[in-house]
C-alpha positions as CSV (number, residue, x, y, z in Angstrom):
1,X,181.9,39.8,71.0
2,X,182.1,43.3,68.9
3,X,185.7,42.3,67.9
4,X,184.7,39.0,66.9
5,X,181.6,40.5,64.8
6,X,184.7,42.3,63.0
7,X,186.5,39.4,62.1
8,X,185.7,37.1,58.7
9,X,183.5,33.9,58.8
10,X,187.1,32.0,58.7
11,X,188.3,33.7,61.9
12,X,190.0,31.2,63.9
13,X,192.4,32.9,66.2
14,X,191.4,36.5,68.8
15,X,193.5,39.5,68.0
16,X,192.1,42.9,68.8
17,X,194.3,44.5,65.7
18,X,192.4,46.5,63.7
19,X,194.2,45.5,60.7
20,X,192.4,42.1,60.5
21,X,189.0,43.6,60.9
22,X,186.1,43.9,58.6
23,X,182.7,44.8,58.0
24,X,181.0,42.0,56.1
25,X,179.4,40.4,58.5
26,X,177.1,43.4,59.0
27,X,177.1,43.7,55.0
28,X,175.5,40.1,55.2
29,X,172.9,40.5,58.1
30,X,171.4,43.6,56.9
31,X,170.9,42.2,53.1
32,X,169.6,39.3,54.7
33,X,165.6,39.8,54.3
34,X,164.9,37.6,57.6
35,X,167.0,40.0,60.3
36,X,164.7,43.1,60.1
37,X,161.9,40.9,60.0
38,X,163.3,39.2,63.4
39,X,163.9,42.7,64.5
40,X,160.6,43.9,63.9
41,X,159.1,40.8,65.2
42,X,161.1,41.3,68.8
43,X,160.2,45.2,68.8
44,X,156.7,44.4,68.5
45,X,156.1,41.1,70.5
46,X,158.4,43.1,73.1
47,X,156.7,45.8,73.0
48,X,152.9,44.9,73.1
49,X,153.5,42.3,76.2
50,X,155.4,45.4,77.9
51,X,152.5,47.7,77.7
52,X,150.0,44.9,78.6
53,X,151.6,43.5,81.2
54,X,152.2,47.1,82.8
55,X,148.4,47.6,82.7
56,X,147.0,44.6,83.7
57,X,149.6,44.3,86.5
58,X,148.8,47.9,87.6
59,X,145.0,47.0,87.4
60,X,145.6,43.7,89.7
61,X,147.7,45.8,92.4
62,X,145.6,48.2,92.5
63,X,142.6,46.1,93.3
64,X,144.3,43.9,95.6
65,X,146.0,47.2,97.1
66,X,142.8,49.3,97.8
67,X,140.0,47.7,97.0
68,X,137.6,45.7,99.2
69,X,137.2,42.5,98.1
70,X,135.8,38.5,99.9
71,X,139.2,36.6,99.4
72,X,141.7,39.3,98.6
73,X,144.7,38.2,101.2
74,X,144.0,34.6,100.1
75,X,144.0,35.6,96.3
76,X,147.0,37.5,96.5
77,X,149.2,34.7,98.5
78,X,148.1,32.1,95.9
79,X,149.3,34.6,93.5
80,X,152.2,34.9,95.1
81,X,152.6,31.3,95.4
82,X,153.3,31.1,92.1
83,X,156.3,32.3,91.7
84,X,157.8,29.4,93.1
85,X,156.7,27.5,90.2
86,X,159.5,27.0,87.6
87,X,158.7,28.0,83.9
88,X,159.2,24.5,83.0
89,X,156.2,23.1,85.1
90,X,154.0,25.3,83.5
91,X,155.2,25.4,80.2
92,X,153.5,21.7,78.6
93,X,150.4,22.8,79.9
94,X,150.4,26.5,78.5
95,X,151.2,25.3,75.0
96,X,148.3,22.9,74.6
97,X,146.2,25.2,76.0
98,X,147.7,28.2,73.2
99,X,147.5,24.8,70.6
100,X,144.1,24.4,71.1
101,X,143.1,27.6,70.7
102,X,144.6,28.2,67.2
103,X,147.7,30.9,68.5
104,X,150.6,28.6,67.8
105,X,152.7,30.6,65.0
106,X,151.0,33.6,65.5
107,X,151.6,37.4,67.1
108,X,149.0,36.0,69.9
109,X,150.4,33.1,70.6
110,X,153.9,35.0,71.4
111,X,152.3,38.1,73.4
112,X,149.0,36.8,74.8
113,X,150.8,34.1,77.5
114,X,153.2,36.8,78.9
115,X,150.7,39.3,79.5
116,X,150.6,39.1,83.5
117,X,152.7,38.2,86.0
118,X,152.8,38.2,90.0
119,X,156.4,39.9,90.3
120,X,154.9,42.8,88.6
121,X,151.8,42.8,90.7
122,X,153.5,42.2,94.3
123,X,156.1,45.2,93.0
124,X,152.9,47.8,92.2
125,X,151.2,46.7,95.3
126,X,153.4,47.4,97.7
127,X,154.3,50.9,96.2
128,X,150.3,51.7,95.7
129,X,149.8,50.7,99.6
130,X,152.2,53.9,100.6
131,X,149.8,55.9,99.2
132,X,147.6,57.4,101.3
133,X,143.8,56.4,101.7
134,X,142.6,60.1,102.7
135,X,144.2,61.1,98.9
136,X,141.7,58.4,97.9
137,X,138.9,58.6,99.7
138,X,138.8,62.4,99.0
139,X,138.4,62.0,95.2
140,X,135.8,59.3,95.7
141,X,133.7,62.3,98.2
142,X,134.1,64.5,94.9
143,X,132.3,62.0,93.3
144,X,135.2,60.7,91.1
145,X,134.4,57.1,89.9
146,X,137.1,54.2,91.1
147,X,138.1,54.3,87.6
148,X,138.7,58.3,87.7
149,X,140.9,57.6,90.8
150,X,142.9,54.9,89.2
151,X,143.6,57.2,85.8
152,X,143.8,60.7,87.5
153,X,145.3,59.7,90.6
154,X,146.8,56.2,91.0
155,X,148.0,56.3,87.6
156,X,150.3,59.5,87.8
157,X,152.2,58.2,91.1
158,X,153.1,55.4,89.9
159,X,155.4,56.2,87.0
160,X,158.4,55.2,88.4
161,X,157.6,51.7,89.4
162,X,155.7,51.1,86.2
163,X,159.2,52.3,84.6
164,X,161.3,49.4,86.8
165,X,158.5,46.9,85.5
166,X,158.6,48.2,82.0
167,X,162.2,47.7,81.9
168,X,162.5,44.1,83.4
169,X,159.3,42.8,81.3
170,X,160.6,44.1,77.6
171,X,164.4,42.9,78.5
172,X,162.9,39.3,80.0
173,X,160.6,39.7,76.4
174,X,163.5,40.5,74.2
175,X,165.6,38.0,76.1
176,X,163.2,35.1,75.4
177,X,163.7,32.0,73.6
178,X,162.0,29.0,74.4
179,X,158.5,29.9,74.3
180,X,158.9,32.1,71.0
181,X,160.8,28.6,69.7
182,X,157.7,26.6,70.5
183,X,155.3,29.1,69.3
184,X,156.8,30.2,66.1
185,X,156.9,27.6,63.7
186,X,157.9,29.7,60.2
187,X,160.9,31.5,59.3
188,X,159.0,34.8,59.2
189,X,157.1,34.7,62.8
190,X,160.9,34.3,64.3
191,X,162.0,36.4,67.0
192,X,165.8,37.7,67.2
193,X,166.8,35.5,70.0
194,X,165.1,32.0,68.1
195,X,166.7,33.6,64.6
196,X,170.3,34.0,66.2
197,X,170.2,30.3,67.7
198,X,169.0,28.5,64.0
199,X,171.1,30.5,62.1
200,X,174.2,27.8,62.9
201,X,173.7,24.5,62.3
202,X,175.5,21.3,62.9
203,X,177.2,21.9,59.5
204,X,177.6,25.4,58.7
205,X,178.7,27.9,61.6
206,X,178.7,31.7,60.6
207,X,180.4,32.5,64.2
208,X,181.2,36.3,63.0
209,X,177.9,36.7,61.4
210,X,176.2,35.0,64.7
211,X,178.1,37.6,66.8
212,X,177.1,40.8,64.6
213,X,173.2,39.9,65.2
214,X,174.1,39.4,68.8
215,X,176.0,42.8,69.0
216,X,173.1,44.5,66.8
217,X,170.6,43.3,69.6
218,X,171.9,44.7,72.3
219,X,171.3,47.8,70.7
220,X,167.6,48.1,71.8
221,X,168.5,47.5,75.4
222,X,171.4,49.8,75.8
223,X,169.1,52.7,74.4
224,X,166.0,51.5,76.9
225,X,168.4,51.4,79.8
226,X,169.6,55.2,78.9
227,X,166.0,56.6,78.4
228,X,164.7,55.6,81.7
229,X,168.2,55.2,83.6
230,X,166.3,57.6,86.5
231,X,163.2,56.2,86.5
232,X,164.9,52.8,86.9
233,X,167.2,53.9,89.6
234,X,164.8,56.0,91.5
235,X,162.3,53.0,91.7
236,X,165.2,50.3,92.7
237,X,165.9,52.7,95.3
238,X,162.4,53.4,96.4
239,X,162.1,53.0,100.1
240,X,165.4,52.0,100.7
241,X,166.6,55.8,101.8
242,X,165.0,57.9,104.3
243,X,163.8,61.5,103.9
C-alpha cells in the first residue's frame, strides 16, 4: 500500500524501484481542503465516543459489579444477550430513532449511538469483581460516598483495562464506515473511512491518491498502539498468568 501511494495516478504495473516513485499524491491530499477536515472529523468523533464509552461502561460494571441492586444478574444477562445481535439487526431501527430526533448529519448523530456497549461492560466487570469488598467496604466505614469509592478507589485500579477498552473502542470508531455513511449526509461532516470510499467513483479512480489517505490513516493507530503498548498487553494478559 505505501509503495503504491508512491506511484502516479497512471500506475498500472507494481515495482518496488525507487526510481518510479513520487510524492504527488501526498502533494494532492494535503492541498485538498476536505482530508484535514475528514481527519479532524475522525479524531474527534473517535475521540469523544472513546472517552464516553470508557465512562459510561466503567459506570455500568461497576454497578452491576458491586452494587446491590432488584434484577441485577437478570439485567446483566440481557445485556449480555446482546451481543449476539448483529449490527445489521439493529441498525434500521437506530437510524430512525437518530432521524427523528434531528442528529442525522451531525457530531451527535455520529458519537451519541456508540456511546455504550456490553463488551466493554462484561470486560470492566469482571476485572472490578477481583477487587476486594473489604477495600470497599472500608472507605464506605470512613464515610466516603459510593461516588468517592468509584473516583478515589475504583477508578485508579482500573487503568489498565480501561486502556484495552480505550484502544479497541477508538480503533472500532476510526474503523467505522457504515453508520458515519448513513449519518453524514454533507461533504464536510465526512469521516476518513466514508471520505476514502467516495473519493473513487465509477468513472474516475485516483488508486495512488486512495492509497496515500489510506497509508496517512494508519498513522493515528500506529501511534495509539505505541503509547499504550503496556497497558494493552498487561490487560490482555490479565489473569491469564499466575503470581
Amino acid at each position: 500500500m505505501v509503495v503504491v501511494s508512491l506511484k502516479s495516478t497512471t500506475f498500472l504495473e507494481f515495482s518496488l524501484s525507487p526510481a518510479t516513485w513520487t510524492l504527488q499524491n501526498y502533494r494532492e491530499v494535503f492541498n485538498d481542503p476536505l482530508v484535514p477536515r475528514y481527519v479532524a472529523n475522525s479524531l474527534l468523533v473517535g475521540g469523544a465516543v472513546t472517552a464516553l464509552t470508557v465512562l459510561v461502561d466503567l459506570l455500568a460494571a461497576y454497578a452491576f459489579a458491586k452494587l446491590r441492586f432488584p434484577g441485577r444478574e437478570l439485567s446483566f444477562g440481557l445485556l449480555l444477550a446482546t451481543l449476539m445481535l448483529p449490527f445489521s439487526a439493529t441498525l434500521v431501527p437506530v437510524y430512525l430513532i437518530a432521524a427523528r430526533l434531528g442528529m442525522v448529519d451531525s457530531y451527535a448523530g455520529l458519537i451519541i449511538p456508540s456511546l455504550a456497549g456490553p463488551f466493554g461492560v462484561f470486560l470492566l466487570r469482571q476485572f472490578i469483581r477481583g477487587i476486594p469488598d473489604s477495600l470497599l467496604e472500608s472507605a464506605r466505614i470512613d464515610g466516603a460516598s459510593e461516588l468517592r469509592i468509584f473516583g478515589s478507589v475504583v477508578l485508579p485500579l482500573c487503568l489498565q483495562p480501561m486502556a484495552v477498552l480505550a484502544i479497541f473502542t477508538f480503533v472500532a470508531s476510526w474503523n467505522s464506515f457504515l453508520w458515519p455513511l448513513l449519518m453524514a449526509q454533507s461533504a464536510e461532516m465526512r469521516t476518513l473511512t466514508v471520505g476514502i470510499a467516495t473519493t473513487n467513483t465509477q468513472f474516475t479512480q485516483n488508486i495512488g491518491g486512495t492509497t496515500a489517505v489510506a497509508v496517512l490513516s494508519l498513522l493515528p493507530m500506529a501511534i495509539l498502539f505505541v503509547a499504550f503498548q503496556r497497558y494493552f498487553v498487561r490487560g490482555v494478559l490479565a489473569g491469564a498468568l499466575k503470581a
